[in-house]
Coordinates of C-alpha atoms in Angstrom, one line a residue:
M1 CA 14.7 21.4 197.3
S2 CA 11.3 22.8 198.1
K3 CA 8.2 22.7 195.9
A4 CA 8.2 26.5 195.4
L5 CA 11.8 26.4 194.2
K6 CA 11.0 23.7 191.7
I7 CA 8.1 25.7 190.4
V8 CA 10.2 28.8 190.0
M9 CA 12.9 26.9 188.2
G10 CA 10.3 25.3 185.8
I11 CA 8.7 28.6 184.9
T12 CA 12.1 30.2 184.4
M13 CA 13.3 27.4 182.0
L14 CA 9.9 27.5 180.2
T15 CA 10.1 31.2 179.7
G16 CA 13.7 31.0 178.5
G17 CA 12.8 28.3 175.9
I18 CA 9.8 30.3 174.5
M19 CA 12.0 33.4 174.2
A20 CA 14.7 31.4 172.6
Q21 CA 12.3 30.0 170.0
K22 CA 10.9 33.4 169.2
M23 CA 14.4 34.8 168.8
T24 CA 15.3 31.9 166.5
V25 CA 12.3 32.5 164.3
H26 CA 13.0 36.3 164.2
A27 CA 16.6 35.6 163.3
A28 CA 15.6 33.2 160.5
E29 CA 13.3 35.8 159.0
S30 CA 16.0 38.5 159.3
N31 CA 18.5 36.2 157.6
T32 CA 16.0 35.5 154.8
R33 CA 15.4 39.2 154.1
T34 CA 19.1 39.9 154.3
G35 CA 19.8 37.1 151.7
Q36 CA 17.1 38.5 149.4
A37 CA 18.5 42.0 149.7
V38 CA 22.0 40.7 149.0
R39 CA 20.8 38.9 145.9
M40 CA 18.9 42.0 144.7
N41 CA 21.9 44.2 145.3
G42 CA 24.0 41.8 143.4
T43 CA 21.7 41.8 140.4
V44 CA 21.4 45.6 140.3
S45 CA 25.1 45.9 140.7
L46 CA 25.7 43.5 137.8
A47 CA 23.3 45.4 135.6
S48 CA 24.9 48.7 136.6
Q49 CA 28.4 47.3 135.8
V50 CA 27.2 46.2 132.4
E51 CA 25.7 49.6 131.6
N52 CA 28.7 51.5 132.9
N53 CA 31.1 49.4 130.8
P54 CA 33.0 51.7 128.4
A55 CA 32.2 49.5 125.4
V56 CA 28.5 49.5 126.3
K57 CA 28.6 53.2 126.8
A58 CA 30.2 53.6 123.4
A59 CA 27.6 51.4 121.8
H60 CA 24.9 53.5 123.6
Y61 CA 26.5 56.6 122.1
Q62 CA 26.4 55.1 118.6
V63 CA 22.7 54.2 119.0
T64 CA 22.0 57.8 120.2
Q65 CA 23.8 59.2 117.3
A66 CA 22.0 56.9 114.9
V67 CA 18.6 58.0 116.5
Q68 CA 19.6 61.6 116.1
A69 CA 20.6 61.1 112.5
L70 CA 17.3 59.3 111.7
T71 CA 15.4 62.1 113.4
M72 CA 17.3 64.7 111.3
A73 CA 16.7 62.7 108.1
T74 CA 13.0 62.3 108.8
T75 CA 12.8 66.1 109.5
A76 CA 14.6 66.7 106.2
V77 CA 12.2 64.5 104.4
K78 CA 9.2 66.4 105.8
T79 CA 10.9 69.7 105.0
A80 CA 11.6 68.6 101.4
M81 CA 8.1 67.3 101.0
S82 CA 6.7 70.7 102.2
D83 CA 9.1 72.6 99.8
L84 CA 8.0 70.3 97.0
Q85 CA 4.3 71.0 97.7
A86 CA 5.0 74.7 97.8
A87 CA 6.9 74.5 94.5
Q88 CA 4.1 72.5 92.9
T89 CA 1.6 75.1 94.1
T90 CA 3.7 77.8 92.5
L91 CA 3.9 75.8 89.3
D92 CA 0.1 75.3 89.2
A93 CA -0.5 79.0 89.7
A94 CA 2.0 79.9 86.9
N95 CA 0.4 77.4 84.6
K96 CA -3.1 78.8 85.4
T97 CA -1.9 82.4 84.7
L98 CA -0.2 81.3 81.5
A99 CA -3.3 79.4 80.3
K100 CA -5.6 82.4 81.0
N101 CA -3.3 84.8 79.2
Q102 CA -2.9 82.5 76.3
K103 CA -6.7 82.0 76.0
I104 CA -7.3 85.8 76.0
Q105 CA -4.6 86.4 73.5
T106 CA -5.9 83.6 71.3
H107 CA -9.4 84.9 71.4
M108 CA -8.3 88.5 70.6
G109 CA -6.2 87.1 67.8
V110 CA -9.1 85.2 66.4
L111 CA -11.2 88.4 66.4
K112 CA -8.4 90.3 64.7
Q113 CA -8.1 87.6 62.1
A114 CA -11.8 87.6 61.5
A115 CA -11.7 91.4 61.1
T116 CA -8.8 91.1 58.7
D117 CA -10.6 88.5 56.6
R118 CA -13.7 90.7 56.5
H119 CA -11.6 93.6 55.3
V120 CA -10.1 91.5 52.6
K121 CA -13.5 90.2 51.5
A122 CA -15.0 93.7 51.5
T123 CA -12.1 95.0 49.5
K124 CA -12.5 92.3 47.0
A125 CA -16.3 92.9 46.8
L126 CA -15.7 96.6 46.2
D127 CA -13.2 95.9 43.5
E128 CA -15.7 93.7 41.8
Q129 CA -18.5 96.2 42.1
L130 CA -16.3 98.9 40.8
A131 CA -15.4 96.8 37.8
T132 CA -19.1 96.1 37.2
K133 CA -19.8 99.8 37.5
K134 CA -17.2 100.5 34.9
T135 CA -18.8 98.0 32.6
S136 CA -22.3 99.4 33.2
Q137 CA -21.0 102.9 32.7
T138 CA -19.5 101.8 29.3
A139 CA -22.8 100.3 28.4
V140 CA -24.7 103.4 29.3
T141 CA -22.2 105.5 27.3
T142 CA -22.6 103.2 24.3
A143 CA -26.4 103.2 24.5
Q144 CA -26.4 107.0 24.8
A145 CA -24.2 107.3 21.6
A146 CA -26.6 104.9 19.8
V147 CA -29.6 106.9 21.0
T148 CA -28.0 110.1 19.8
K149 CA -27.2 108.5 16.4
S150 CA -30.7 107.1 16.1
Q151 CA -32.2 110.4 17.0
A152 CA -30.1 112.0 14.2
A153 CA -31.3 109.4 11.8
V154 CA -34.9 109.9 12.8
Q155 CA -34.5 113.6 12.2
V156 CA -33.1 113.0 8.8
A157 CA -35.8 110.5 7.9
Q158 CA -38.5 112.9 9.3
S159 CA -37.1 115.7 7.2
N160 CA -37.0 113.5 4.1
F161 CA -40.6 112.3 4.8
D162 CA -41.7 115.9 5.3
K163 CA -40.2 116.8 1.9
D164 CA -41.5 113.7 0.2
N165 CA -44.4 111.7 1.6
S166 CA -43.3 108.8 -0.4
A167 CA -43.7 105.3 0.9
A168 CA -40.0 104.8 1.0
N169 CA -39.4 107.8 3.1
K170 CA -42.2 106.7 5.3
V171 CA -40.7 103.3 5.8
T172 CA -37.3 104.8 6.4
L173 CA -38.8 107.1 9.0
Q174 CA -40.6 104.3 10.7
T175 CA -37.4 102.1 10.7
T176 CA -35.3 104.8 12.2
Q177 CA -37.9 105.6 14.8
A178 CA -38.1 101.9 15.8
K179 CA -34.3 101.7 16.0
L180 CA -34.3 104.8 18.1
K181 CA -36.8 103.2 20.4
T182 CA -34.7 100.1 20.7
V183 CA -31.6 102.1 21.5
Q184 CA -33.5 104.2 24.0
E185 CA -34.6 101.0 25.7
T186 CA -31.1 99.7 25.7
L187 CA -29.9 103.0 27.2
T188 CA -32.6 102.8 29.9
A189 CA -31.6 99.2 30.8
A190 CA -27.9 100.2 30.9
Q191 CA -28.7 103.2 33.1
A192 CA -30.7 101.0 35.4
N193 CA -27.9 98.5 35.6
L194 CA -25.5 101.3 36.3
D195 CA -27.7 102.6 39.1
K196 CA -27.8 99.1 40.6
T197 CA -24.1 98.8 40.3
N198 CA -23.6 102.1 42.0
E199 CA -25.7 100.9 44.9
H200 CA -23.6 97.7 45.2
V201 CA -20.5 99.9 45.1
M202 CA -21.8 102.0 47.9
M203 CA -22.6 98.9 49.9
A204 CA -19.2 97.5 49.2
E205 CA -17.6 100.7 50.2
E206 CA -19.6 100.8 53.4
E207 CA -18.7 97.1 54.2
L208 CA -15.1 97.9 53.6
A209 CA -15.2 100.9 55.9
N210 CA -16.8 98.8 58.6
A211 CA -14.1 96.1 58.1
K212 CA -11.4 98.7 58.4
I213 CA -13.0 99.9 61.7
E214 CA -13.2 96.3 63.0
V215 CA -9.6 95.6 62.0
S216 CA -8.5 98.7 63.7
G217 CA -10.4 97.8 66.9
T218 CA -9.4 94.2 67.0
S219 CA -5.8 95.2 66.4
R220 CA -5.9 97.6 69.2
D221 CA -7.5 95.0 71.5
F222 CA -5.0 92.4 70.5
Q223 CA -2.1 94.8 71.3
M224 CA -3.7 95.5 74.7
A225 CA -4.1 91.8 75.4
Q226 CA -0.5 91.2 74.5
R227 CA 0.4 94.0 76.9
D228 CA -2.0 93.2 79.8
Y229 CA -2.0 89.5 79.4
D230 CA 1.5 88.8 78.5
I231 CA 2.5 85.2 78.0
V232 CA 6.3 85.7 78.0
Q233 CA 6.7 86.3 81.7
P234 CA 4.2 83.6 82.7
Q235 CA 6.0 81.2 80.5
A236 CA 9.3 82.1 82.1
A237 CA 7.6 81.6 85.5
V238 CA 6.3 78.2 84.5
N239 CA 9.8 77.2 83.3
Q240 CA 11.3 78.4 86.6
A241 CA 8.6 76.6 88.7
K242 CA 9.2 73.4 86.7
A243 CA 12.9 73.6 87.4
A244 CA 12.1 74.2 91.1
V245 CA 9.8 71.2 91.2
T246 CA 12.4 69.0 89.6
A247 CA 15.0 70.1 92.2
K248 CA 12.6 69.5 95.0
L249 CA 11.9 66.0 93.7
Q250 CA 15.6 65.2 93.7
R251 CA 15.8 66.6 97.2
V252 CA 13.0 64.4 98.4
A253 CA 14.6 61.4 96.8
G254 CA 17.9 62.3 98.5
T255 CA 16.4 62.7 101.9
Q256 CA 14.5 59.5 101.6
D257 CA 17.7 57.7 100.8
Q258 CA 19.2 59.4 103.9
V259 CA 16.3 58.0 106.0
V260 CA 16.9 54.5 104.6
T261 CA 20.6 54.8 105.4
A262 CA 19.9 56.2 108.9
Q263 CA 17.4 53.3 109.6
R264 CA 20.0 50.8 108.5
E265 CA 22.7 52.4 110.7
L266 CA 20.3 52.5 113.7
S267 CA 19.6 48.8 113.3
Q268 CA 23.3 48.1 113.1
A269 CA 23.9 50.2 116.2
Q270 CA 21.2 48.5 118.1
A271 CA 22.5 45.1 117.1
G272 CA 26.0 46.2 118.1
L273 CA 24.7 47.4 121.5
T274 CA 22.9 44.1 122.1
T275 CA 26.1 42.2 121.2
V276 CA 28.3 44.3 123.4
R277 CA 25.9 44.0 126.3
A278 CA 25.8 40.2 125.9
R279 CA 29.6 40.0 125.7
T280 CA 30.1 42.2 128.7
L281 CA 27.5 40.3 130.7
A282 CA 29.2 37.0 129.8
T283 CA 32.6 38.4 130.8
L284 CA 31.3 39.7 134.2
T285 CA 29.5 36.4 134.8
A286 CA 32.5 34.4 134.0
A287 CA 34.6 36.5 136.4
A288 CA 32.0 36.1 139.1
E289 CA 31.9 32.3 138.6
K290 CA 35.7 32.0 139.0
P291 CA 36.7 30.1 142.2
M292 CA 37.8 32.4 145.0
T293 CA 39.0 29.8 147.6
E294 CA 42.6 30.3 146.8
K295 CA 44.5 32.7 149.0
P296 CA 46.4 35.5 147.5
V297 CA 50.2 35.3 147.6
G298 CA 51.6 36.8 150.8
E299 CA 48.3 36.7 152.8
R300 CA 48.6 35.7 156.4
P301 CA 45.9 34.1 158.6
V302 CA 44.4 36.2 161.4
V303 CA 44.9 34.6 164.8
S304 CA 42.0 34.9 167.1
H305 CA 43.5 35.1 170.7
S306 CA 40.0 34.6 172.3
T307 CA 39.5 31.2 170.7
G308 CA 43.1 30.3 169.9
T309 CA 42.1 29.3 166.3
S310 CA 43.2 30.8 163.1
T311 CA 40.7 31.9 160.3
S312 CA 41.4 33.0 156.8
T313 CA 39.7 36.2 155.7
N314 CA 39.7 35.2 152.0
Q315 CA 36.8 32.8 152.3
S316 CA 34.2 33.0 149.6
S317 CA 30.4 33.1 149.9
S318 CA 29.7 31.3 146.7
A319 CA 27.8 28.7 148.6
S320 CA 25.2 31.2 149.9
V321 CA 24.9 33.7 147.0
P322 CA 23.6 32.7 143.5
T323 CA 26.3 32.5 140.8
A324 CA 24.8 35.1 138.5
Q325 CA 24.4 37.6 141.3
R326 CA 28.0 37.6 142.6
V327 CA 29.9 40.8 142.1
V328 CA 33.7 40.8 142.0
T329 CA 35.2 43.9 143.5
T330 CA 38.7 44.8 144.4
Q331 CA 39.3 46.8 147.5
P332 CA 42.7 47.8 149.1
R333 CA 44.0 45.7 151.9
Q334 CA 43.6 47.1 155.4
A335 CA 46.2 46.7 158.1
T336 CA 44.9 45.6 161.5
T337 CA 47.2 45.6 164.5
V338 CA 46.6 42.7 166.9
L339 CA 48.1 43.1 170.4
R340 CA 49.3 40.1 172.4
T341 CA 47.5 39.2 175.6
T342 CA 50.7 38.0 177.3
T343 CA 53.0 40.1 179.5
S344 CA 55.8 40.0 176.9
P345 CA 57.2 43.5 176.3
A346 CA 57.5 42.7 172.6
M347 CA 55.2 44.6 170.3
A348 CA 52.7 42.6 168.3
K349 CA 53.4 42.4 164.6
P350 CA 50.8 43.9 162.3
V351 CA 48.8 41.4 160.4
T352 CA 47.4 42.3 157.0
Q353 CA 43.8 41.4 156.4
Q354 CA 42.1 41.5 153.0
T355 CA 38.5 42.7 153.0
V356 CA 36.3 40.5 150.9
P357 CA 33.3 41.9 149.0
T358 CA 30.3 42.7 151.1
T359 CA 27.9 40.8 148.8
A360 CA 30.1 37.7 148.9
T361 CA 30.5 37.0 152.6
K362 CA 30.2 33.4 153.6
T363 CA 27.3 32.8 155.9
A364 CA 29.0 30.1 157.9
T365 CA 31.7 32.5 159.2
L366 CA 29.2 35.2 160.4
P367 CA 27.7 35.0 163.9
Q368 CA 24.0 34.0 163.8
T369 CA 21.5 36.1 165.7
G370 CA 19.5 32.9 166.8
E371 CA 22.7 31.3 168.1
Q372 CA 23.7 34.3 170.2
T373 CA 20.2 34.6 171.7
N374 CA 20.1 30.9 172.6
R375 CA 23.5 31.2 174.3
V376 CA 22.5 34.3 176.3
L377 CA 19.3 32.7 177.4
T378 CA 21.0 29.5 178.4
V379 CA 23.5 31.4 180.5
L380 CA 20.8 33.5 182.1
G381 CA 18.8 30.3 182.9
F382 CA 21.8 28.8 184.6
V383 CA 22.5 32.0 186.5
L384 CA 18.9 32.1 187.7
L385 CA 19.0 28.4 188.6
A386 CA 22.2 28.8 190.5
A387 CA 20.9 31.9 192.3
T388 CA 17.6 30.1 193.3
S389 CA 19.5 27.1 194.5
L390 CA 21.8 29.2 196.6
F391 CA 18.8 31.1 198.0
G392 CA 17.0 27.8 198.8
F393 CA 20.2 26.3 200.3
S394 CA 20.8 29.4 202.5
K395 CA 17.2 29.3 203.7
Q396 CA 17.4 25.6 204.6
Q397 CA 20.6 26.2 206.6
R398 CA 18.9 28.9 208.5
R399 CA 16.0 26.6 209.3
H400 CA 18.5 23.9 210.6
K401 CA 20.3 26.5 212.7
T402 CA 17.0 27.6 214.2
T403 CA 15.9 24.1 214.9
D404 CA 19.2 23.3 216.6

């Protein structure tokens, strides 16, 4: 073998080894990514199965209903509080109106009562002055009669003294004259007292007239106050507002109880959802961890005519996929017809094959990308080596023939 041929063979083998190494690394990375994707798909699929479980869906529905009930109860509490505030505002306004009307009516009633008291007092004072006037009038009448009588006595005494200037008649005349003077003074005093009494009577009559006018005015004002500032209707409004406030308070208490009940039911529904999720996850995990190496009854091995060996399609991939990430699925069996490679006229019998889950395929049974690349490169290397050897051998034979 020539030196050039050896160099070509070495370069070829070196190139094939480098390519084989790169393909092996690429296949390993691809297998790693594939395994990660399988594990992720398994996890998502398990979570999806848990959420799609009927019991979990029912628990979800109960939680949703509890949330809606709590929302409605909270809204009812807000509405009841708003209604209570409105009712309290109405009650405050009614109380304010009632208090104002009561104050006005009370004030007008006080004025009317004062006018009435003044009228009574003026009437009493007038009666007293009238009685005093009557007494004074009697005194004046009596004094006038005494004056008249004394005047007559003086005239008689004067006539007697004129007839007889005796000392006795003179003393009698002087006595009657003194008595007349005294009676006249009494009459003057009685008349002065009567005049004063008349003035008091006039004042009492004027006060009584004013009292009557005041009573009339205050009575009219009080009636207007009763009409314009009624307290009957405001009192009825206050009573109605109080009843409304009481009802709203009861409504608020009832809605608050509904909120408490809704919160308790929501907590129970959430706890039930958590329990159902955990139970469903445990059930699916237990089903995934169940050994799958046993063949189903009635399953036949598939004969590979290219290798002459039989392989079972029910092999599990529990060795390559994590336990918590396996998903157990049931798929219908597929019938695959395998034809014989012999010349026998007999038809090949159909062989049933069960398709295993895609996420649970055993890694050892699948062809590896690195292995296929190594085999191809090895074959190519041998082909190139054989071709080069034949080429060198042919060239050497031609040289020998030329030399001969």
